[in-house]
mmCIF file of C-alpha atoms in Angstrom:
data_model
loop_
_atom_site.group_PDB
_atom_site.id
_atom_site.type_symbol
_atom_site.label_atom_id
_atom_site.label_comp_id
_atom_site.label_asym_id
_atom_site.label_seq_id
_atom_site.Cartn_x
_atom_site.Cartn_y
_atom_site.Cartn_z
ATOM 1 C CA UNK A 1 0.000 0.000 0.000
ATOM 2 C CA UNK A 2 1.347 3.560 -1.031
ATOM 3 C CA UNK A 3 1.102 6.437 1.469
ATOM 4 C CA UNK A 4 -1.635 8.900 -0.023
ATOM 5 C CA UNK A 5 -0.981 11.770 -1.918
ATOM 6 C CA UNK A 6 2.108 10.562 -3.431
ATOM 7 C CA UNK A 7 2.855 10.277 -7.571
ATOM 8 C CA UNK A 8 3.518 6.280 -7.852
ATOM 9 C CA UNK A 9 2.552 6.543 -12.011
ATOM 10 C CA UNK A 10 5.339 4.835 -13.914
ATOM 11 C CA UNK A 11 5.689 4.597 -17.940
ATOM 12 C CA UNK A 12 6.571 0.809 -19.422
ATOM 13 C CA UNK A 13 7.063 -2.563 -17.872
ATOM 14 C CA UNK A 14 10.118 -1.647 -16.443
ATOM 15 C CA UNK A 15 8.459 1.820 -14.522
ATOM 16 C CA UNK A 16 5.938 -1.068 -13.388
ATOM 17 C CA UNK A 17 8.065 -3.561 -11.904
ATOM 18 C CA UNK A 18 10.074 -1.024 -9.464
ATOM 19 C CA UNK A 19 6.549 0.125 -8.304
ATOM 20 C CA UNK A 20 5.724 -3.122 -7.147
ATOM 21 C CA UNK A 21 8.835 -3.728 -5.908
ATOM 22 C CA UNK A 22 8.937 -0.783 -3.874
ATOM 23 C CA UNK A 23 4.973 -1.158 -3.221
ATOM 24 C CA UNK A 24 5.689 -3.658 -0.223
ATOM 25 C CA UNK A 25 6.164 -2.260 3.442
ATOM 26 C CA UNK A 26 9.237 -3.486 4.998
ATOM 27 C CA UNK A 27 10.223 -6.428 6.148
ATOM 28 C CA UNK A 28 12.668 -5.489 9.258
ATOM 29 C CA UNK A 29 13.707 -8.952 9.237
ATOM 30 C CA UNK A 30 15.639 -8.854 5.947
ATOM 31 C CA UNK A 31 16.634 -5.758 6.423
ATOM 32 C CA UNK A 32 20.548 -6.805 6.785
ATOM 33 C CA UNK A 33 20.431 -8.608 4.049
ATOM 34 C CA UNK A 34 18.939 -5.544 1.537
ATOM 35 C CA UNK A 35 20.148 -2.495 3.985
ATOM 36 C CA UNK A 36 21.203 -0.243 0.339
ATOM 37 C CA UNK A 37 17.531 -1.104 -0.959
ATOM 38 C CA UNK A 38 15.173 -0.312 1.985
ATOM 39 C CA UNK A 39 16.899 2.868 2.991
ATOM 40 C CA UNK A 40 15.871 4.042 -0.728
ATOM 41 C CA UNK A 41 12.202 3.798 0.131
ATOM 42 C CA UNK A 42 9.742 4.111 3.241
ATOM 43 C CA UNK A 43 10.053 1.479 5.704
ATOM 44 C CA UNK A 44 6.416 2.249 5.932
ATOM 45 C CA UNK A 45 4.257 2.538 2.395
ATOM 46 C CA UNK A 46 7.206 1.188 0.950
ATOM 47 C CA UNK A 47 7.220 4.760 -1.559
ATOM 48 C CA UNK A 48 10.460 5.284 -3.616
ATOM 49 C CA UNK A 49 12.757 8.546 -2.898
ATOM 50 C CA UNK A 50 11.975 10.067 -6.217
ATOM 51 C CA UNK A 51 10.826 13.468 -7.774
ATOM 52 C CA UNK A 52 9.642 15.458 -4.717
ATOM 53 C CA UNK A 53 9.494 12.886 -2.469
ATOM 54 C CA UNK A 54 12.065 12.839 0.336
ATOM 55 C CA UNK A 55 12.589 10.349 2.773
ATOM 56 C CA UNK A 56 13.856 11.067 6.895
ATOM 57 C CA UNK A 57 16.324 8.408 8.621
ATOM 58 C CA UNK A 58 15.324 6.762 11.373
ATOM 59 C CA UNK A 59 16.613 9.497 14.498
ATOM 60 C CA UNK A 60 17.776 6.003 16.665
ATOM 61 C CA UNK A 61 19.533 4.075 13.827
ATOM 62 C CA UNK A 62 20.641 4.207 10.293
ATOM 63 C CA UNK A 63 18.790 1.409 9.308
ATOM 64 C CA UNK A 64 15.293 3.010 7.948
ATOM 65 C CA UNK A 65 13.808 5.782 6.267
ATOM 66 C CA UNK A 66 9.885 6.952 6.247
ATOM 67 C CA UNK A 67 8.269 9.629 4.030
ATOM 68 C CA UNK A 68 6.020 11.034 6.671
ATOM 69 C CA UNK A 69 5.718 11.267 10.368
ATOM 70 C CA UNK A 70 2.693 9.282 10.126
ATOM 71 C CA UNK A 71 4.586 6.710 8.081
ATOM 72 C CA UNK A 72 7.071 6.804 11.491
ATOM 73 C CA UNK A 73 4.537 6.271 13.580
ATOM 74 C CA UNK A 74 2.728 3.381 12.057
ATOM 75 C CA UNK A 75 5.900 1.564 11.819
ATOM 76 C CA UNK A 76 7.138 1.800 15.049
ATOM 77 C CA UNK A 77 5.823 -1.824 16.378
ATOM 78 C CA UNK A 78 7.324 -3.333 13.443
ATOM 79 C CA UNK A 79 10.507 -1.535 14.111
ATOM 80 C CA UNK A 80 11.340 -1.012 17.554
ATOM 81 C CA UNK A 81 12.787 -4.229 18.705
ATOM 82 C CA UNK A 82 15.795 -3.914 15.357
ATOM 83 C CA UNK A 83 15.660 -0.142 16.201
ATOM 84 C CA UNK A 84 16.607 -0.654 19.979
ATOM 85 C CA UNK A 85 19.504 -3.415 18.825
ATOM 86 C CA UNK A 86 20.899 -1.423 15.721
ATOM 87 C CA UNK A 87 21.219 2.037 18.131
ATOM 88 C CA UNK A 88 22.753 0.063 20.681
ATOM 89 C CA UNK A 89 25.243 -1.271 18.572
ATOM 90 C CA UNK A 90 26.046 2.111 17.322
ATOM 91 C CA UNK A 91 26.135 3.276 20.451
ATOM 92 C CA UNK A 92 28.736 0.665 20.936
ATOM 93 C CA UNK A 93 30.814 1.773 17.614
ATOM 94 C CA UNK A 94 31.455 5.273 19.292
ATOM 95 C CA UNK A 95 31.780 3.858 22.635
ATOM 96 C CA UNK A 96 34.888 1.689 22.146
ATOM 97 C CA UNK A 97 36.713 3.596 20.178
ATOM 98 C CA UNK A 98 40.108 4.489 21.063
ATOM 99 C CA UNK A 99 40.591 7.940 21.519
ATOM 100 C CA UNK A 100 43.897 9.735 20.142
ATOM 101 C CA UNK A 101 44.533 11.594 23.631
ATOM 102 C CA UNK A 102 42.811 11.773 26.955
ATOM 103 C CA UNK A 103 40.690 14.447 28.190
ATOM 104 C CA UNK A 104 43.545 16.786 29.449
ATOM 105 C CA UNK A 105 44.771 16.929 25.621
ATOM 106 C CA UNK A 106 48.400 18.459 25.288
ATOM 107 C CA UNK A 107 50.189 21.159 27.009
ATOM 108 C CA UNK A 108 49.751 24.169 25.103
ATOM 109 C CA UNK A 109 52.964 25.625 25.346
ATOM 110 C CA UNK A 110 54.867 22.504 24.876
ATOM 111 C CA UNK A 111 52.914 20.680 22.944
ATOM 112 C CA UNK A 112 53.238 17.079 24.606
ATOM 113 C CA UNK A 113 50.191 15.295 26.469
ATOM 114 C CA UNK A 114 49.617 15.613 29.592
ATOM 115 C CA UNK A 115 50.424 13.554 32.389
ATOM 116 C CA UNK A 116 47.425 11.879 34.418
ATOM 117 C CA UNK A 117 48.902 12.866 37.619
ATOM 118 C CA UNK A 118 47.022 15.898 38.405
ATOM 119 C CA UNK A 119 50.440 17.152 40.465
ATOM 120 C CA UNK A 120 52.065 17.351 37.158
ATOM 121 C CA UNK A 121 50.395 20.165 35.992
ATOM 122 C CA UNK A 122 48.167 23.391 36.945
ATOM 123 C CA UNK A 123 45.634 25.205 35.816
ATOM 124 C CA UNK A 124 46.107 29.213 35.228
ATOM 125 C CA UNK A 125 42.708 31.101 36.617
ATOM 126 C CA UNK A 126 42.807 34.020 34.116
ATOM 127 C CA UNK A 127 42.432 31.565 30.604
ATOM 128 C CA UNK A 128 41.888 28.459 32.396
ATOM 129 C CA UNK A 129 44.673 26.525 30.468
ATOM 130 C CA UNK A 130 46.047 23.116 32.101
ATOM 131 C CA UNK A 131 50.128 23.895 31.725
ATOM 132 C CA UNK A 132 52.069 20.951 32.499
ATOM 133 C CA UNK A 133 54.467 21.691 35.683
ATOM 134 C CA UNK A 134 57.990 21.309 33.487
ATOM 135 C CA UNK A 135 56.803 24.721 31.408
ATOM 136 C CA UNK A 136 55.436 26.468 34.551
ATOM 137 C CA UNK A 137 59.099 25.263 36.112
ATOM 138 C CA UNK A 138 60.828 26.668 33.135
ATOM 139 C CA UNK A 139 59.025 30.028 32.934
ATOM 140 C CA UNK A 140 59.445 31.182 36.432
ATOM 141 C CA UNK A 141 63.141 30.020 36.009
ATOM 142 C CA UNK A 142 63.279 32.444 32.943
ATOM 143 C CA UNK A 143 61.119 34.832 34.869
ATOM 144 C CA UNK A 144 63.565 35.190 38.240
ATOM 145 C CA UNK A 145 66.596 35.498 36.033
ATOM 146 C CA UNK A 146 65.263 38.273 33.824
ATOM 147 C CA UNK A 147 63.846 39.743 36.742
ATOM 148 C CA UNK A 148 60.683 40.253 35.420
ATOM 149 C CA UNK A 149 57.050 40.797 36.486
ATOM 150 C CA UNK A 150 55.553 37.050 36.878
ATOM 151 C CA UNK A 151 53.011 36.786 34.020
ATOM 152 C CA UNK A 152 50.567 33.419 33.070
ATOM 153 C CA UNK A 153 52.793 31.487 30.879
ATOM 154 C CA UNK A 154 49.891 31.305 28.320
ATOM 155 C CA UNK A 155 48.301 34.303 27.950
ATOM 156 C CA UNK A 156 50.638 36.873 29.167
ATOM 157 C CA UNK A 157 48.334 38.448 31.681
ATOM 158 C CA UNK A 158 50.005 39.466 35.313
ATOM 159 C CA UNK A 159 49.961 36.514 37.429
ATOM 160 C CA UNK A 160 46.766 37.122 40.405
ATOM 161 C CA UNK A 161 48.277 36.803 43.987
ATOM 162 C CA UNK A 162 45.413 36.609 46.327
ATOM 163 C CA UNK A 163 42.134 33.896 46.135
ATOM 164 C CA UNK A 164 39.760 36.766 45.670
ATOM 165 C CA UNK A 165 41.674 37.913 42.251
ATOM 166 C CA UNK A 166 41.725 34.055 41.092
ATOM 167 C CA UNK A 167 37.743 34.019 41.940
ATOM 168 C CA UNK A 168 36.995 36.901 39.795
ATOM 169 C CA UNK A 169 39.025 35.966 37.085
ATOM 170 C CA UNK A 170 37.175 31.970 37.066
ATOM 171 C CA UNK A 171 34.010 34.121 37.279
ATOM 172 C CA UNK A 172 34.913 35.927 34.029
ATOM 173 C CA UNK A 173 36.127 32.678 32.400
ATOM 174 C CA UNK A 174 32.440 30.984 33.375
ATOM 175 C CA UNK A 175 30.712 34.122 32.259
ATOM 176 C CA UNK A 176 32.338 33.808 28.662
ATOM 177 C CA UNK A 177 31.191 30.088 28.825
ATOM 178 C CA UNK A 178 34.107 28.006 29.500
ATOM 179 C CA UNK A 179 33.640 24.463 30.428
ATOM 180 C CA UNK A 180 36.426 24.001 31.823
ATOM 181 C CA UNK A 181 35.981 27.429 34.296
ATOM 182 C CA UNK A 182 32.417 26.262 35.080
ATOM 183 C CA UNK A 183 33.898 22.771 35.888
ATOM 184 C CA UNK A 184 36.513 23.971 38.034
ATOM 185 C CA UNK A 185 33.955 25.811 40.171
ATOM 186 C CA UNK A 186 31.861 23.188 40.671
ATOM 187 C CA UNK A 187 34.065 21.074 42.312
ATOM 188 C CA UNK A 188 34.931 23.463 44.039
ATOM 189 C CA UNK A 189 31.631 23.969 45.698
ATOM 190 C CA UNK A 190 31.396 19.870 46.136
ATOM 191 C CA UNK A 191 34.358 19.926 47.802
ATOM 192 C CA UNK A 192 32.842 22.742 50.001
ATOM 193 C CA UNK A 193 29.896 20.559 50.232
ATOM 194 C CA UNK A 194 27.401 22.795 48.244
ATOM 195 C CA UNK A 195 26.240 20.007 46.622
ATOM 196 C CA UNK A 196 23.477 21.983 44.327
ATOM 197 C CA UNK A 197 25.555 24.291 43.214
ATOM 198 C CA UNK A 198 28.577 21.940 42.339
ATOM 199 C CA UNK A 199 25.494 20.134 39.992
ATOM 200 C CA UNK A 200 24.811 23.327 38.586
ATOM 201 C CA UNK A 201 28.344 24.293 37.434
ATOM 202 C CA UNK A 202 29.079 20.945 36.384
ATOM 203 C CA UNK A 203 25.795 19.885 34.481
ATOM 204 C CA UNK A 204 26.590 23.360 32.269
ATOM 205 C CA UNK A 205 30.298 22.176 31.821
ATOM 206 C CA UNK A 206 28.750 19.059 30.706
ATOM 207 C CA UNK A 207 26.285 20.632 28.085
ATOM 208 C CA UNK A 208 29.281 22.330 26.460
ATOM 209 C CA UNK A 209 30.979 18.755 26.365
ATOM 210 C CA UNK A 210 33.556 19.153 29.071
ATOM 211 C CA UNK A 211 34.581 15.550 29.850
ATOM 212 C CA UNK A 212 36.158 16.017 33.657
ATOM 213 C CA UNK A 213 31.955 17.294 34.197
ATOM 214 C CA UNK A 214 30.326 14.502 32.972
ATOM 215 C CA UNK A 215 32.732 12.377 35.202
ATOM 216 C CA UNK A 216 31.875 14.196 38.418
ATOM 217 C CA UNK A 217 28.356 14.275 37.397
ATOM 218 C CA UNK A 218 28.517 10.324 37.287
ATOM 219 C CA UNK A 219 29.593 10.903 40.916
ATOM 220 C CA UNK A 220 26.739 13.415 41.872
ATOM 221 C CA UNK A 221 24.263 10.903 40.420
ATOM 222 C CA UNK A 222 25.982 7.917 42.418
ATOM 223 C CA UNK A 223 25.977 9.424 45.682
ATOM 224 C CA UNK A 224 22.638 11.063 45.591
ATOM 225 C CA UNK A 225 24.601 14.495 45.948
ATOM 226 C CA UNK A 226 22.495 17.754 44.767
ATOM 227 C CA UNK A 227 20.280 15.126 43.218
ATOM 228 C CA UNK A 228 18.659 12.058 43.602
ATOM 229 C CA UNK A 229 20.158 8.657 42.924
ATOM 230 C CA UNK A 230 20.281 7.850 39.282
ATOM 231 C CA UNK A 231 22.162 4.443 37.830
ATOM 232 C CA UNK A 232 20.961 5.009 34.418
ATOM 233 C CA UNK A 233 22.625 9.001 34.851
ATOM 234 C CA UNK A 234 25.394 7.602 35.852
ATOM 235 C CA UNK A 235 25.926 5.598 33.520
ATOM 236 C CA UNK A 236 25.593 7.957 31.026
ATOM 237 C CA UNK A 237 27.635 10.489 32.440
ATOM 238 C CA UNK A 238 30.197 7.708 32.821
ATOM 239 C CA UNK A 239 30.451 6.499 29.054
ATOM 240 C CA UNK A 240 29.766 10.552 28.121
ATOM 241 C CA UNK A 241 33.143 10.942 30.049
ATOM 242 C CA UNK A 242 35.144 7.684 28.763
ATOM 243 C CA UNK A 243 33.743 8.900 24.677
ATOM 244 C CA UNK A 244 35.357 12.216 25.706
ATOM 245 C CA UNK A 245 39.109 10.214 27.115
ATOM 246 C CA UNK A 246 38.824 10.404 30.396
ATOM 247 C CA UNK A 247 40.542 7.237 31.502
ATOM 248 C CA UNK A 248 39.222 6.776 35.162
ATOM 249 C CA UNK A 249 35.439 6.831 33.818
ATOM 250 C CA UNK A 250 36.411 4.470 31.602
ATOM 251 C CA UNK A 251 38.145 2.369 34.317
ATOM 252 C CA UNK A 252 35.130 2.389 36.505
ATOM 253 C CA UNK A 253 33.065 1.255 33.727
ATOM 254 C CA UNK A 254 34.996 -1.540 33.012
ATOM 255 C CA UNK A 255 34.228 -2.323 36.983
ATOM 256 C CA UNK A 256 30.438 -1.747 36.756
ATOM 257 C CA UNK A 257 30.589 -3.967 33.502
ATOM 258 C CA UNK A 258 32.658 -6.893 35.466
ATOM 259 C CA UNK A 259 30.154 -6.684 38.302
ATOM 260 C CA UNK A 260 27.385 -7.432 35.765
ATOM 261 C CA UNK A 261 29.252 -10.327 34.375
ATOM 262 C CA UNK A 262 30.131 -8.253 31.132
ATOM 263 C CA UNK A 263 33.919 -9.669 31.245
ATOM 264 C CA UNK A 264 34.664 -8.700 27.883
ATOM 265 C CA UNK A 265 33.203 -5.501 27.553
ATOM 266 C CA UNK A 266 34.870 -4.713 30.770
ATOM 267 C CA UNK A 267 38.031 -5.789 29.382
ATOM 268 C CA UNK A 268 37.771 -3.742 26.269
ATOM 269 C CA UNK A 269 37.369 -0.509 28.836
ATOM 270 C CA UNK A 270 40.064 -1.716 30.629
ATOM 271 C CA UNK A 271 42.393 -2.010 27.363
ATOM 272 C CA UNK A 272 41.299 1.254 26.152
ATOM 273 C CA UNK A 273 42.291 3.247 29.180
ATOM 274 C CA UNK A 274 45.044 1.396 29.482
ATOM 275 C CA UNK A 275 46.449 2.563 26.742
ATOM 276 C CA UNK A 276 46.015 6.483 27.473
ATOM 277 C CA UNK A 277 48.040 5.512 30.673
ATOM 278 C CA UNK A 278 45.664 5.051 33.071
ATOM 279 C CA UNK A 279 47.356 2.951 35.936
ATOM 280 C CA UNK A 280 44.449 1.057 38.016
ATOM 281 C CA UNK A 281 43.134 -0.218 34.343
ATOM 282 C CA UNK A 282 46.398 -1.754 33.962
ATOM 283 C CA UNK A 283 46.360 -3.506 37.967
ATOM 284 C CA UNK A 284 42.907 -4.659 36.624
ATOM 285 C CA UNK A 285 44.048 -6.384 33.688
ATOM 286 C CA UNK A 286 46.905 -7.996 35.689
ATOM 287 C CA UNK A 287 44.285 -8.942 37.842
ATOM 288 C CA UNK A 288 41.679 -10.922 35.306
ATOM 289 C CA UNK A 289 44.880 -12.206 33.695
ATOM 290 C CA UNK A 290 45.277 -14.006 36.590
ATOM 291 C CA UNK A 291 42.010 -15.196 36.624
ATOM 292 C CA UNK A 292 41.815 -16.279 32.885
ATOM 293 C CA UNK A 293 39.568 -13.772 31.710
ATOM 294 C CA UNK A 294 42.451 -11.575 29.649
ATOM 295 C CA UNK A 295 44.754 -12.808 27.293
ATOM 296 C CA UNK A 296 48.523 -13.505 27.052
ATOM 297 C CA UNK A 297 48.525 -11.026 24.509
ATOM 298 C CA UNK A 298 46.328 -8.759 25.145
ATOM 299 C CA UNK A 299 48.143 -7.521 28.927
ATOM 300 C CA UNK A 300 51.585 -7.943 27.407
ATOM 301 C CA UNK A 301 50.364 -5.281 24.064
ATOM 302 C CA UNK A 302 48.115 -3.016 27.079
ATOM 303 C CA UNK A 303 51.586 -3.072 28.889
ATOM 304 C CA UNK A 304 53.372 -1.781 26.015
ATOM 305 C CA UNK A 305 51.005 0.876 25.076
ATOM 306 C CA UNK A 306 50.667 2.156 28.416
ATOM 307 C CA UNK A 307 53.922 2.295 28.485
ATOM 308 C CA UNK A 308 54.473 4.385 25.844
ATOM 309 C CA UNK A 309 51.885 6.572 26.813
ATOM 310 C CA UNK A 310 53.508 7.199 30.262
ATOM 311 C CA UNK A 311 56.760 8.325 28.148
ATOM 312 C CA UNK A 312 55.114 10.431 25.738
ATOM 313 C CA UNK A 313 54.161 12.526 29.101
ATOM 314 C CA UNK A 314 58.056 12.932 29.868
ATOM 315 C CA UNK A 315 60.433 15.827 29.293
ATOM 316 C CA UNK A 316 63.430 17.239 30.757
ATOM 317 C CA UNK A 317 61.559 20.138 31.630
ATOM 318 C CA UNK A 318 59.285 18.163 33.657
ATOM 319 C CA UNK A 319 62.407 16.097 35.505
ATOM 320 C CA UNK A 320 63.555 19.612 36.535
ATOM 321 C CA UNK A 321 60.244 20.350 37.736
ATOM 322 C CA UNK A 322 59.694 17.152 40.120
ATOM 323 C CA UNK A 323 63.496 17.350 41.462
#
């Protein structure tokens, strides 16, 4: 049956045959096998995308098109079950893939990634730029020898030397909308133990994709802290966090996965953090390799990659630093 109001006229046998070809609703159990063919016409009326017609994908998966919302709507019992399954495994595609850095990125002055350690490096108040420890070292070095005024290595501005300057300035940085700022300040006020307020600063880090927020917010929602209990939030929050590199997120969905009996999904976590240098993934790994669940292979190439990601955090500058 074709959707009314739509052109299905055709001219010779050939015009004929597509139409009923095309005439038939779909079948969501072949679709697999004719993916290319049924995302050319409604999953619904089974109407071609020709002329004026256009066709909408599925907003869940990529599996589907309709022509009409109605069409959408009438096909969502047939649907929903390879809908749910298809989204989930695309959910899974972006979910396990290994991110180039972590969530702290590179130092911008020296251009290497930053360590995990959050000793190794600080955070300026006036641009809110992470700078690893070995160029903060360095400048005031340069800074004291010159005898010169002490400026942020980033931006240049005059270094702030009381808590009230370095409040105004994160105030500016929040009021320009910087994630990171707005972040900052709300874990500030958890620590504090303004619990609503830390979930206000961090849920508006995490709008603006600020990975450290959704981790804390996977926390908040844990703990019942500014808001009530959530294991689906904090779930989210925790694969939000682990999509944007943030290796302990990762790590601690690895744990929630083991605890569910989801060994190998909790190994892939594991594997993934591992290799942005993320120690307790690592100890886990040793751990299930002990119990059988992990590979010869798989620890000894985690070892080497975390490894290498460890080194790719060192420097001279950042020996000097921690002497």
């Amino acid at each position: 049956m074709v959707a009314a109001g739509h052109d299905t006229t055709a001219k010779g046998s050939r015009g004929k045959s597509l139409i009923r070809f095309f005439g038939a609703a779909v079948n969501m159990s072949e679709v697999d096998d004719n993916a290319v063919v049924y995302k050319s016409v409604c999953a619904s009326c089974g109407i071609a995308e020709v002329d004026d017609i256009k066709l909408k994908e599925c907003a869940d998966c990529d599996l589907v098109r309709y022509c009409s919302d109605e069409c959408q709507e009438n096909h969502t019992s047939q649907h929903k079950e390879a809908c749910k399954k298809r989204a989930a495994e695309l959910r899974d595609e972006i979910l396990f893939n290994q991110p180039e850095s972590s969530h702290l990125g590179d130092c911008p002055i020296c251009c290497l990634p930053l360590s995990l350690d959050p000793e190794k490096a600080t955070m300026t108040s006036c641009c809110s730029k992470l700078i690893c420890m070995g160029c903060f070292h360095a400048n005031k070095i340069r800074e004291y020898e010159g005898r010169l005024g002490y400026k942020c290595v980033f931006c240049r501005k005059p270094t702030v030397k009381t808590d009230e300057e370095r409040d105004k300035n994160m105030m500016k940085r929040i009021e320009a909308n910087d994630p990171v700022a707005m972040n900052h300040k709300g874990v500030q006020q958890y620590n504090k133990g303004d619990y609503s307020s830390a979930f206000e600063y961090c849920s508006k880090a995490a709008e603006l994709g600020d990975a450290e927020a959704h981790n804390q917010l996977s926390i908040m929602y844990h703990y019942g802290e500014g808001v009530e209990k959530d294991i689906e939030m904090v779930m989210y929050h925790l694969e939000q966090a682990a999509i944007g590199g943030h290796p302990h997120a990762r790590y601690n969905l690895g744990c929630v996965e083991k605890e569910s009996g989801n060994i190998e999904r909790a190994v892939k976590h594991w594997i993934i953090s591992a290799n942005l240098g993320d120690d307790g993934s690592i100890s886990a790994l040793m751990d299930n390799f002990k119990e059988g669940c992990v590979s010869k292979d798989d620890l000894a190439a985690a070892l080497r990659a975390h490894q290498a990601a460890v080194n790719e955090t060192k420097s001279p500058q950042r020996d000097a630093a921690e002497a």
